[in-house]
Amino acid sequence: MERLPASNAVLSSDERSVAAGPAQGAEGRGSLTLKDKLFNLLPPAFVAIVFVFWAYGPQSWTTSSWSIIVASSLTTGIVLGLEFVHERHSGWRMNWREFATDLFYVVLGSTVISWVSTTLAEDPLDAVKKSLGITTEWAMHLPFLVQVALAIFVIEFGQYWMHRLMHNSTPFWLTHAPHHHITQLNAAKGAVGNPIELFLISLSVLALFDLSLTAKFCAFNVLGVVSTFAHANVRSDPPRFYSFFFTTIRNHSLHHSTDYEATRCNYGNSLILIDRIFGTYREGEAALVGQDDRKRLSIWEQFIFPFQPLIAQVRAKRSESASTAH
């Protein structure tokens, strides 16, 4: 367990301007360079490109499960590459150790976690729906854009409340805390966490809605784009028409700040609009992220973290028994 230097992580508007340079922050928007302006438009541009692909692409592509895998991988790879072109914080710069950890969790999430979620949650829910004769065929006839928006809201609404529960209940926090022990933000960091949390946060009632497969794939891809940029070390501050609805790195970095109380806000993984609706939105940004004096956990430590209280109790009893024996 590695401990990194810690200090006040939350930046004010003025501090953000100083930390990011004279061309950044709300105070310096008038002096943005062309590069800054282009990068600020990248998140909404990616979302638009993704939507156009799924809405108008060849049916053989838009109905193939391989397409969503390729699209998600390309999104992560491209955004990760952008970190080297226009980074937000030098302290979040990617290295081989971080890359290996992130890659491990991306593979884990797309294989084991995906299989467990489908087997233990989605398939049983779908079976119950069919056995009860529940149907929502009306959803299938909605315009494609509305179907995608509905899928996004259903997924994010569930994740919002699960995420909020994790920050307000100790047993659930123990599963989620490893994700907050990351000490830098990068494109694939959204995939990093304890497997129990990764399963819990994947739960959704989307299976209750009869939506086209393509609309679901589009929703997954859009959420992936937003979440990837919201975790990435990319200097990009999207326009208001985007940031009012979707989570940005500014919103999410504050959620990852070193002050635990400051993390109890901005729960929307991709849809910050839900935080605005339920009063948990908070303005701000964090340059330093992590918990417990910025202790970086290894993969093994992330896996056993929820069981630490139990492990501590067992060790205490053993120590007590050994002392009594002597």
Tab-separated table of N, CA, C and O in Angstrom, residues 6 38 54 58 62 65 88 107 130 133 218 231 251 254 278 293 301:
chain	number	residue	atom	x	y	z
A	6	ALA	N	-0.382	14.442	0.288
A	6	ALA	CA	-1.751	14.953	0.214
A	6	ALA	C	-1.798	16.387	0.700
A	6	ALA	O	-1.014	16.807	1.538
A	38	LEU	N	-10.965	23.533	-29.272
A	38	LEU	CA	-11.244	22.268	-29.950
A	38	LEU	C	-11.417	21.131	-28.942
A	38	LEU	O	-12.334	20.313	-29.071
A	54	TRP	N	-24.732	4.673	-34.564
A	54	TRP	CA	-25.741	3.678	-34.194
A	54	TRP	C	-27.088	3.952	-34.853
A	54	TRP	O	-27.864	3.023	-35.097
A	58	PRO	N	-24.656	0.610	-40.858
A	58	PRO	CA	-25.177	-0.635	-41.451
A	58	PRO	C	-25.785	-1.524	-40.366
A	58	PRO	O	-25.203	-1.681	-39.290
A	62	THR	N	-24.702	-2.480	-36.482
A	62	THR	CA	-25.383	-1.911	-35.314
A	62	THR	C	-26.154	-2.939	-34.497
A	62	THR	O	-26.659	-2.612	-33.413
A	65	SER	N	-22.971	-7.612	-31.325
A	65	SER	CA	-22.388	-7.351	-30.005
A	65	SER	C	-20.913	-6.996	-30.111
A	65	SER	O	-20.354	-6.318	-29.246
A	88	ARG	N	-4.522	17.391	-18.307
A	88	ARG	CA	-5.128	18.331	-17.371
A	88	ARG	C	-4.204	18.589	-16.178
A	88	ARG	O	-4.030	19.718	-15.751
A	107	VAL	N	-10.627	-5.569	-18.683
A	107	VAL	CA	-10.848	-6.964	-19.093
A	107	VAL	C	-11.771	-7.665	-18.104
A	107	VAL	O	-12.698	-8.388	-18.493
A	130	LYS	N	-41.209	-11.968	-18.350
A	130	LYS	CA	-41.954	-12.797	-19.293
A	130	LYS	C	-42.984	-13.667	-18.580
A	130	LYS	O	-44.104	-13.855	-19.075
A	133	GLY	N	-45.954	-11.714	-17.773
A	133	GLY	CA	-46.613	-11.144	-18.939
A	133	GLY	C	-46.453	-9.637	-19.048
A	133	GLY	O	-47.278	-8.958	-19.675
A	218	CYS	N	-26.383	1.919	-28.427
A	218	CYS	CA	-26.088	3.344	-28.543
A	218	CYS	C	-26.020	3.983	-27.165
A	218	CYS	O	-25.110	4.770	-26.869
A	231	HIS	N	-13.473	10.701	-16.453
A	231	HIS	CA	-12.369	10.158	-15.655
A	231	HIS	C	-11.004	10.477	-16.262
A	231	HIS	O	-9.975	10.160	-15.661
A	251	ASN	N	-16.705	17.946	-12.527
A	251	ASN	CA	-17.684	17.415	-11.573
A	251	ASN	C	-17.147	16.171	-10.873
A	251	ASN	O	-17.248	16.041	-9.646
A	254	LEU	N	-14.073	16.372	-8.339
A	254	LEU	CA	-14.479	16.818	-7.002
A	254	LEU	C	-15.035	15.637	-6.216
A	254	LEU	O	-14.762	15.489	-5.019
A	278	PHE	N	-31.884	16.188	-7.754
A	278	PHE	CA	-32.025	15.745	-6.368
A	278	PHE	C	-31.154	16.518	-5.374
A	278	PHE	O	-31.016	16.112	-4.216
A	293	ASP	N	-5.302	9.544	3.283
A	293	ASP	CA	-3.991	10.146	3.016
A	293	ASP	C	-3.403	9.667	1.690
A	293	ASP	O	-2.206	9.451	1.559
A	301	GLU	N	-5.216	-5.656	-2.636
A	301	GLU	CA	-5.784	-4.843	-1.554
A	301	GLU	C	-7.172	-4.327	-1.917
A	301	GLU	O	-8.052	-4.216	-1.049
